[in-house]
mmCIF file of C-alpha atoms in Angstrom:
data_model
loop_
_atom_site.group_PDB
_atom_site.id
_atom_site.type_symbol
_atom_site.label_atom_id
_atom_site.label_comp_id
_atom_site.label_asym_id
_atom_site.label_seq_id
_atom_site.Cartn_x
_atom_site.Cartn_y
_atom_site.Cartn_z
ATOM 1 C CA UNK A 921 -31.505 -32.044 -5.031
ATOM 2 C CA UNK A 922 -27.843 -32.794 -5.299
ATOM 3 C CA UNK A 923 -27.330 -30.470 -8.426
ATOM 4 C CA UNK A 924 -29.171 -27.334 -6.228
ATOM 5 C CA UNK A 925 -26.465 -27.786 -3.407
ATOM 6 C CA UNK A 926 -23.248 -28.234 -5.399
ATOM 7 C CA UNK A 927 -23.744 -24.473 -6.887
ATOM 8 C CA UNK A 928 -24.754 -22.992 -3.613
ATOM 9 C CA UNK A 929 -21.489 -24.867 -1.512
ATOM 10 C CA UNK A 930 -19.294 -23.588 -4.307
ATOM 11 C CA UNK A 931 -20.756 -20.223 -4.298
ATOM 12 C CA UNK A 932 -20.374 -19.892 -0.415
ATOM 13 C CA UNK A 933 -16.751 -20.933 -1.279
ATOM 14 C CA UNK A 934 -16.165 -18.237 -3.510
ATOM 15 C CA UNK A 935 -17.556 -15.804 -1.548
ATOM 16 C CA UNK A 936 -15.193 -16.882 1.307
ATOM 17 C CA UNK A 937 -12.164 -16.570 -1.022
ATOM 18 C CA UNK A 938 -13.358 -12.900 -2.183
ATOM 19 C CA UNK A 939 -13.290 -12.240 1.247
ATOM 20 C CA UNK A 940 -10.520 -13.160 2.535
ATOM 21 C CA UNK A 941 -8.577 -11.497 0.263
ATOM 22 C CA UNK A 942 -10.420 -8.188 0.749
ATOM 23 C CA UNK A 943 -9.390 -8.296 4.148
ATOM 24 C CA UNK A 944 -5.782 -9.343 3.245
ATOM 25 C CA UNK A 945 -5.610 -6.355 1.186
ATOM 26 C CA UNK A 946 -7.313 -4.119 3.577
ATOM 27 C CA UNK A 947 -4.507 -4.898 6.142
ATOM 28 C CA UNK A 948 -1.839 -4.719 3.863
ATOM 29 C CA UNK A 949 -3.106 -0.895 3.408
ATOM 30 C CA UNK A 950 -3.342 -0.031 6.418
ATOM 31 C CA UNK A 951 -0.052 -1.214 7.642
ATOM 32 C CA UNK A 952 1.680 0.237 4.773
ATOM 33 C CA UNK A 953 -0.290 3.649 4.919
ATOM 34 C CA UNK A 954 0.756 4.438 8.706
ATOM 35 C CA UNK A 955 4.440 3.216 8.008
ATOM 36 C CA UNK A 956 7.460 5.328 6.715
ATOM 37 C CA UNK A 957 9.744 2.708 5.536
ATOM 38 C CA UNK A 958 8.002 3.238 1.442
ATOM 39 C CA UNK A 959 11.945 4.619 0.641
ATOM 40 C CA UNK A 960 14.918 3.456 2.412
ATOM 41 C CA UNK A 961 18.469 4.958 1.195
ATOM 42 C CA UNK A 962 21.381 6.514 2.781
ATOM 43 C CA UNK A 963 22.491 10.297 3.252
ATOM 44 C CA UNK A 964 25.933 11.439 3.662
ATOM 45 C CA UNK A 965 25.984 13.267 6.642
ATOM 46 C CA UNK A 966 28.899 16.168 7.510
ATOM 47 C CA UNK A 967 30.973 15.214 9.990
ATOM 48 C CA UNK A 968 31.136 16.846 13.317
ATOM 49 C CA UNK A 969 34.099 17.730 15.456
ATOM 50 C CA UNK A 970 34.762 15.283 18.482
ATOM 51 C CA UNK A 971 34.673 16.614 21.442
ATOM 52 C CA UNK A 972 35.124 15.190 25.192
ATOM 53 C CA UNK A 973 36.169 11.780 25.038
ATOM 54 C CA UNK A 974 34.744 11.182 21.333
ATOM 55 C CA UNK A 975 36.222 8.655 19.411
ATOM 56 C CA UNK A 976 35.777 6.495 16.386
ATOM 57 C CA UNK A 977 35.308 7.597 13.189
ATOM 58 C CA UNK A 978 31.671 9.167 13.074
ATOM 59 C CA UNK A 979 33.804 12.487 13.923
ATOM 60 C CA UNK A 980 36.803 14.423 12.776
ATOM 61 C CA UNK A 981 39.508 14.489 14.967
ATOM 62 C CA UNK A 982 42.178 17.216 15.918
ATOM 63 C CA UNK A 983 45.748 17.150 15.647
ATOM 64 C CA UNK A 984 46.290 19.268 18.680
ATOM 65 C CA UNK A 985 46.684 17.039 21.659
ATOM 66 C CA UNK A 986 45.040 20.314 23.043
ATOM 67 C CA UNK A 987 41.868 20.802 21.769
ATOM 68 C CA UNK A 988 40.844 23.186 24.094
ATOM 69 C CA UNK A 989 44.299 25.882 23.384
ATOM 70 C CA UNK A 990 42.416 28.190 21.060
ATOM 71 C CA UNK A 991 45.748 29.367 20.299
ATOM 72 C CA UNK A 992 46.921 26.554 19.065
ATOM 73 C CA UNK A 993 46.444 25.840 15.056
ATOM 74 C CA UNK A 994 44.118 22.771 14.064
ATOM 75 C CA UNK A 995 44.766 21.348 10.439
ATOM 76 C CA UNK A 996 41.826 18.527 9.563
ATOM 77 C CA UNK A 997 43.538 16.578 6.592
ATOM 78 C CA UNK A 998 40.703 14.369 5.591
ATOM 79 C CA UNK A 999 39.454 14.977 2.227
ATOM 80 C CA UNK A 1000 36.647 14.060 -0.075
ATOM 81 C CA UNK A 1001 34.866 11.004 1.563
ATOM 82 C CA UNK A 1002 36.249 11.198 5.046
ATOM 83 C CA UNK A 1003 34.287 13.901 5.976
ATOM 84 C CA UNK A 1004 31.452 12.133 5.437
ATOM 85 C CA UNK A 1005 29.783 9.657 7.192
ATOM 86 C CA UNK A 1006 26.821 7.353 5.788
ATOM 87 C CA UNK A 1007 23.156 6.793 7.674
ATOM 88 C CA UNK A 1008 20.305 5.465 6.890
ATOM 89 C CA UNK A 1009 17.137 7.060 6.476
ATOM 90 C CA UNK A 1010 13.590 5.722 5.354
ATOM 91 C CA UNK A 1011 10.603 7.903 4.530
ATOM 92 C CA UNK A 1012 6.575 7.342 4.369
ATOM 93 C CA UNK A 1013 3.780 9.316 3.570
ATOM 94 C CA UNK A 1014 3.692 11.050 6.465
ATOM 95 C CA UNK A 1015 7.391 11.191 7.708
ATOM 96 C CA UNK A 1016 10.620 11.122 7.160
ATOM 97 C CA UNK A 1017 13.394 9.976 9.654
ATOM 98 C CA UNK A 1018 17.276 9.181 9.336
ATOM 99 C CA UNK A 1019 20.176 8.664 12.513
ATOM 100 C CA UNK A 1020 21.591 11.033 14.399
ATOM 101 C CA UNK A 1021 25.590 11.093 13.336
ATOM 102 C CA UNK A 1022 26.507 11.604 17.420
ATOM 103 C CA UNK A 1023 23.556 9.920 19.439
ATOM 104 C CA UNK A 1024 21.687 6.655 19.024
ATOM 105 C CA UNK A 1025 18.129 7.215 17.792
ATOM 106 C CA UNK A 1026 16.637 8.357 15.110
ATOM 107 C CA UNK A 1027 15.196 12.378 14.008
ATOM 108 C CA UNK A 1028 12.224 12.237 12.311
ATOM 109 C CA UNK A 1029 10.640 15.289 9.898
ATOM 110 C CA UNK A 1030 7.084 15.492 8.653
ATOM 111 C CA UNK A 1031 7.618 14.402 5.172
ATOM 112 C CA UNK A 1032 4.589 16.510 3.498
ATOM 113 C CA UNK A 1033 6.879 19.891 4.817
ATOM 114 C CA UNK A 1034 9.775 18.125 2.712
ATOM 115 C CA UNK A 1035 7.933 18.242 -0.193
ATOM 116 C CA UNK A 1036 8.594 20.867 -2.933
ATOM 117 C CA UNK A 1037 5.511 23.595 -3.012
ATOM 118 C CA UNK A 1038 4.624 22.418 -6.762
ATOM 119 C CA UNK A 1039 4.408 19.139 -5.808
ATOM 120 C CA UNK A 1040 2.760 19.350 -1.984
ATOM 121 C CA UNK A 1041 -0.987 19.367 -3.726
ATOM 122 C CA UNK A 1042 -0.598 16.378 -5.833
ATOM 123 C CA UNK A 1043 0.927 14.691 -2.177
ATOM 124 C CA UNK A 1044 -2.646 15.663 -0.817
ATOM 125 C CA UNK A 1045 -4.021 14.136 -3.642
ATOM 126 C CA UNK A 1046 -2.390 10.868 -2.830
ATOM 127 C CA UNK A 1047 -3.009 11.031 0.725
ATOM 128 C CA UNK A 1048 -6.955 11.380 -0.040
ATOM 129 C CA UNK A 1049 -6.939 8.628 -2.493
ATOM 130 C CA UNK A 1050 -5.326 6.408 -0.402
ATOM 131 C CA UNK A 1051 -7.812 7.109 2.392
ATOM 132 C CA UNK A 1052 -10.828 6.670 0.183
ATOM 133 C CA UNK A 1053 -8.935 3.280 -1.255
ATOM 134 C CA UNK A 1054 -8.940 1.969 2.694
ATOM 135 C CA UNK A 1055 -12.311 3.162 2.982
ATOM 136 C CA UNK A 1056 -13.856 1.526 -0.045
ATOM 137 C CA UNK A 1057 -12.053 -2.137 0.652
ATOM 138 C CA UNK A 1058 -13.815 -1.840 4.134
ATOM 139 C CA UNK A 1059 -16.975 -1.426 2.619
ATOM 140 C CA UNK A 1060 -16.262 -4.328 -0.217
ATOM 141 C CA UNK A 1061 -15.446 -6.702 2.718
ATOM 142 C CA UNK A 1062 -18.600 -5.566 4.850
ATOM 143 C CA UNK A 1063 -20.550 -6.441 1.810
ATOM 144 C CA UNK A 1064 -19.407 -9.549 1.379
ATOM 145 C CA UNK A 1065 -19.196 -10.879 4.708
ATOM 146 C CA UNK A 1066 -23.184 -9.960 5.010
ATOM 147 C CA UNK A 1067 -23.628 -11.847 1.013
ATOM 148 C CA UNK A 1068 -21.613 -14.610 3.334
ATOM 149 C CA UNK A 1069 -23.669 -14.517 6.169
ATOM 150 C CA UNK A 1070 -27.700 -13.494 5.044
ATOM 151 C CA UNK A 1071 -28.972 -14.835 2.529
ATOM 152 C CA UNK A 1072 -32.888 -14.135 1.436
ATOM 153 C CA UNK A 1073 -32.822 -14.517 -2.266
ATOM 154 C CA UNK A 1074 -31.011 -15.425 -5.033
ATOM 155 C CA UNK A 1075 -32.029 -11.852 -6.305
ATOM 156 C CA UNK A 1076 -31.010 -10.207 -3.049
ATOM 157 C CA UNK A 1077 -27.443 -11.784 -3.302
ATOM 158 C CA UNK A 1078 -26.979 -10.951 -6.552
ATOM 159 C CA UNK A 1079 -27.202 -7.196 -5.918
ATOM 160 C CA UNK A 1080 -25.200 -7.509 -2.592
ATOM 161 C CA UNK A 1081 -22.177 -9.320 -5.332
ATOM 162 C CA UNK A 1082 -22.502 -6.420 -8.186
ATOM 163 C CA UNK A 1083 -22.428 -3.640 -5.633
ATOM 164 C CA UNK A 1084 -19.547 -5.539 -4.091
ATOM 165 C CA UNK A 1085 -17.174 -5.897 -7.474
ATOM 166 C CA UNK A 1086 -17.918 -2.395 -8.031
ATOM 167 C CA UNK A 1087 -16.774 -1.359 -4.919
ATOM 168 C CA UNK A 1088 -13.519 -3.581 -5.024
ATOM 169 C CA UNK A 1089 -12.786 -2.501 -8.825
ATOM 170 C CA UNK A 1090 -13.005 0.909 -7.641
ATOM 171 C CA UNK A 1091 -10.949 0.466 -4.932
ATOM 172 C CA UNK A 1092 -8.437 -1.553 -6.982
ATOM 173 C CA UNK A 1093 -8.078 1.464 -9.592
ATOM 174 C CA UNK A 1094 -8.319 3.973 -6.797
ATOM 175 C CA UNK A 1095 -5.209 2.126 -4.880
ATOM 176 C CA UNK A 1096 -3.197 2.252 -8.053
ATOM 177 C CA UNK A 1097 -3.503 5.762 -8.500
ATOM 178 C CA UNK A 1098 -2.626 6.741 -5.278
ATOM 179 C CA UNK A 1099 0.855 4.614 -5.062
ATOM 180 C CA UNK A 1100 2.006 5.917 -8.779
ATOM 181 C CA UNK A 1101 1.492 9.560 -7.428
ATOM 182 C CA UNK A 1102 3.069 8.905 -3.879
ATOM 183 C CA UNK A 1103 6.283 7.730 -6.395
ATOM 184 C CA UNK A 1104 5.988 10.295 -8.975
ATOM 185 C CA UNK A 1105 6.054 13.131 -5.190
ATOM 186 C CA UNK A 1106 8.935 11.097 -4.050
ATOM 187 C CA UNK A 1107 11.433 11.621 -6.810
ATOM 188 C CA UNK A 1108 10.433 14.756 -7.138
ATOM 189 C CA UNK A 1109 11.390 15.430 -3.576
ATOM 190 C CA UNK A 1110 14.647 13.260 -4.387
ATOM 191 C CA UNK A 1111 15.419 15.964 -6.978
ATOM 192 C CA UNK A 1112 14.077 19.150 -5.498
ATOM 193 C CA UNK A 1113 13.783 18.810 -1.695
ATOM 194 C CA UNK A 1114 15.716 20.094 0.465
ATOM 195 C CA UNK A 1115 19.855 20.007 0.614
ATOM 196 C CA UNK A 1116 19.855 18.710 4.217
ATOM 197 C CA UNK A 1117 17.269 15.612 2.807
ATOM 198 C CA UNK A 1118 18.802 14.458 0.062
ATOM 199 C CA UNK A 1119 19.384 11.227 -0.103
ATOM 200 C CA UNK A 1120 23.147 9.722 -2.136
ATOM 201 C CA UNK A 1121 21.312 6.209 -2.757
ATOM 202 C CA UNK A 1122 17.830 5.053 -2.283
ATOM 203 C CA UNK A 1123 15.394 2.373 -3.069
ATOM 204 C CA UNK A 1124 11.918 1.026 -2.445
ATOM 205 C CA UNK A 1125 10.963 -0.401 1.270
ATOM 206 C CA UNK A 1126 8.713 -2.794 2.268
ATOM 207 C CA UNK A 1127 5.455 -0.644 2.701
ATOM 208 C CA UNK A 1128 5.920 0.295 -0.586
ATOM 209 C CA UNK A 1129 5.991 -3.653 -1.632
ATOM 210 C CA UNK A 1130 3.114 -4.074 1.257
ATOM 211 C CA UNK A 1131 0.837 -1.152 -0.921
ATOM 212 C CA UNK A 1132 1.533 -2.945 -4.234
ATOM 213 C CA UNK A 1133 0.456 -6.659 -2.753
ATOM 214 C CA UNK A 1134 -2.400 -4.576 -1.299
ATOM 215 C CA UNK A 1135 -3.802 -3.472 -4.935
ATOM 216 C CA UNK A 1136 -2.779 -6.989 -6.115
ATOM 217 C CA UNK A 1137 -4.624 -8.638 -3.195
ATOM 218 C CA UNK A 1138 -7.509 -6.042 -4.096
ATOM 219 C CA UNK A 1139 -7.445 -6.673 -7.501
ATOM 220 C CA UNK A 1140 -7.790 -10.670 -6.951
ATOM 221 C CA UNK A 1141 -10.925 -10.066 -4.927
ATOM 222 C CA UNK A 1142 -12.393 -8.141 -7.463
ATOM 223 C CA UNK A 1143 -11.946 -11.207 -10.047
ATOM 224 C CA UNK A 1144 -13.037 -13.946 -7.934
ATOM 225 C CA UNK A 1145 -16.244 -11.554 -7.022
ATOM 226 C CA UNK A 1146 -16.941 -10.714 -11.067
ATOM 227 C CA UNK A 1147 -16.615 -14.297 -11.373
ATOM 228 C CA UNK A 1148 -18.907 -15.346 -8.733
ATOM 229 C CA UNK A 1149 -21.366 -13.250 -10.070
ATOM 230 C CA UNK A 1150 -21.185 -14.182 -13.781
ATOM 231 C CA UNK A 1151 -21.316 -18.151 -12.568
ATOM 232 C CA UNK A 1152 -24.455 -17.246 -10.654
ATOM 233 C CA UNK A 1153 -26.544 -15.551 -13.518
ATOM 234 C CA UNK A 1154 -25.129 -17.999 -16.413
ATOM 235 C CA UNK A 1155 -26.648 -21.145 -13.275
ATOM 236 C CA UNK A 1156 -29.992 -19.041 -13.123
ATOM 237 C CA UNK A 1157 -30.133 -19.034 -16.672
ATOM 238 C CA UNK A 1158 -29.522 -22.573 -17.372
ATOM 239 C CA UNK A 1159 -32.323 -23.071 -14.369
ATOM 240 C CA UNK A 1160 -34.639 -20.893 -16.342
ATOM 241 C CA UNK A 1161 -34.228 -22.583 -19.971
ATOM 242 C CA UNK A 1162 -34.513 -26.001 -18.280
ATOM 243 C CA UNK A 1163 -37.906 -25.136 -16.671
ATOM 244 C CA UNK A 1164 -39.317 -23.608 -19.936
ATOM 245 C CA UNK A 1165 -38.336 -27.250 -21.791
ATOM 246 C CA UNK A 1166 -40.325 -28.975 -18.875
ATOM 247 C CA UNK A 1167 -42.962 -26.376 -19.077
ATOM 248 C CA UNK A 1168 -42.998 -26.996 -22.942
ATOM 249 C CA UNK A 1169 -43.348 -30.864 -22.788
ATOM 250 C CA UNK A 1170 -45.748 -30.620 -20.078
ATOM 251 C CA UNK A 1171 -48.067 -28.441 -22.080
ATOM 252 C CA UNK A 1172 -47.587 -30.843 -25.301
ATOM 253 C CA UNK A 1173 -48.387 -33.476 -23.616
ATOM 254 C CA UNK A 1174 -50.833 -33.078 -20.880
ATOM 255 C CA UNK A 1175 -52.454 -36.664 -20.147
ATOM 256 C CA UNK A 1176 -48.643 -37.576 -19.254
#
């Protein structure tokens, strides 16, 4: 009896581990799907006249002590750089946002209307696929949990486990596909968007690491699930050639 429960325990383990990484990666994919930090950078920003009691050096300042007289004649000697001011900005799928130069806060765009007109259909694209990649790692970690939690037969949970790798490899693939074309939409934006979005320096946030680890994640369940399932037939078949050799010796010798 020993020998039957070893296989079964580790199986159960396995299944666990497939699992819990499906759900890992199905968090990770959320969070990083509703986010917009994918792209964080900085613009250089114009900037704008103080007025009132405006000070610092987010704005330019007048040399009239007057700056109400309109009769009096304002000369702004900053050049180059000094008229520009650095903020942040990070961007998503969805949206876009960067800092006000005057206010605290932040002004946020839809990111899609950024998006030059060539490029907004292949954006769909990656929207979809990323939405069908979520949708697919739900249903590879609702399979598993019920291969986890009912079992009938061997047979039964051997279907439940194919169905399941396919699912997650499809997902996996499906995951890929949508970040590379998200990044492929993004530097094309970078390149062709609009003057007022432009970023001078940008790199890759943390959702876009959190997508990545996702299909990683994914791609890790998938493995452990293939495996599970090629440990299970190649245990089935030793069962089977071991009961054909019994069946054999039985039949050779049948007063023993």
């Amino acid at each position: 009896r020993m020998p039957v429960s070893v296989p079964a325990a580790e199986s159960r383990q396995r299944a666990s581990a497939a699992f819990s990484l499906n759900f890992l990666s199905l968090v990770f994919s959320i969070t990083a799907f509703s986010s917009s930090y994918w792209c964080e950078g900085m613009r250089k920003v114009a900037k704008p006249f103080c007025t009132g009691q405006s000070k610092g050096d987010h704005c330019i300042h007048f040399n009239s002590p007057d700056a109400n007289n309109s009769n009096a004649v304002q000369y702004i000697w900053e050049t180059g750089d000094d008229k520009f001011v650095d903020r942040k900005f990070h961007a998503g799928i969805w949206y876009s946002c960067e800092e006000i130069v005057s206010e605290e806060g932040e002004k946020c765009r839809s990111f899609i209307s950024l998006t030059p007109a060539a490029d907004r259909g292949v954006l769909w694209l990656s929207i979809a696929a990323e939405l069908l990649y979520i949708i697919l790692l739900l249903t590879g970690a609702i399979l598993t949990s019920v291969e986890m939690c009912y079992y009938s037969t061997v047979i039964d949970g051997l279907k439940i486990n194919a169905f399941s790798a396919v699912v997650t490899v499809l997902a996996g693939l499906l995951g890929m596909v949508a970040h590379m074309m998200y990044t492929t939409v993004f530097q094309m934006t970078v390149n062709l968007g609009p003057e007022d979005w432009r970023p001078h320096t940008w790199d890759y946030g943390w959702s876009y690491c959190l997508a990545w680890a996702s299909f990683a994640s994914c791609m890790a369940a998938a493995v452990t699930t293939i495996n599970k399932y090629t440990k299970t037939i190649l245990v089935l078949k030793h069962k089977r050639k071991m009961l054909e050799r019994s069946l054999k010796i039985k039949y050779k010798f049948p007063h023993h």
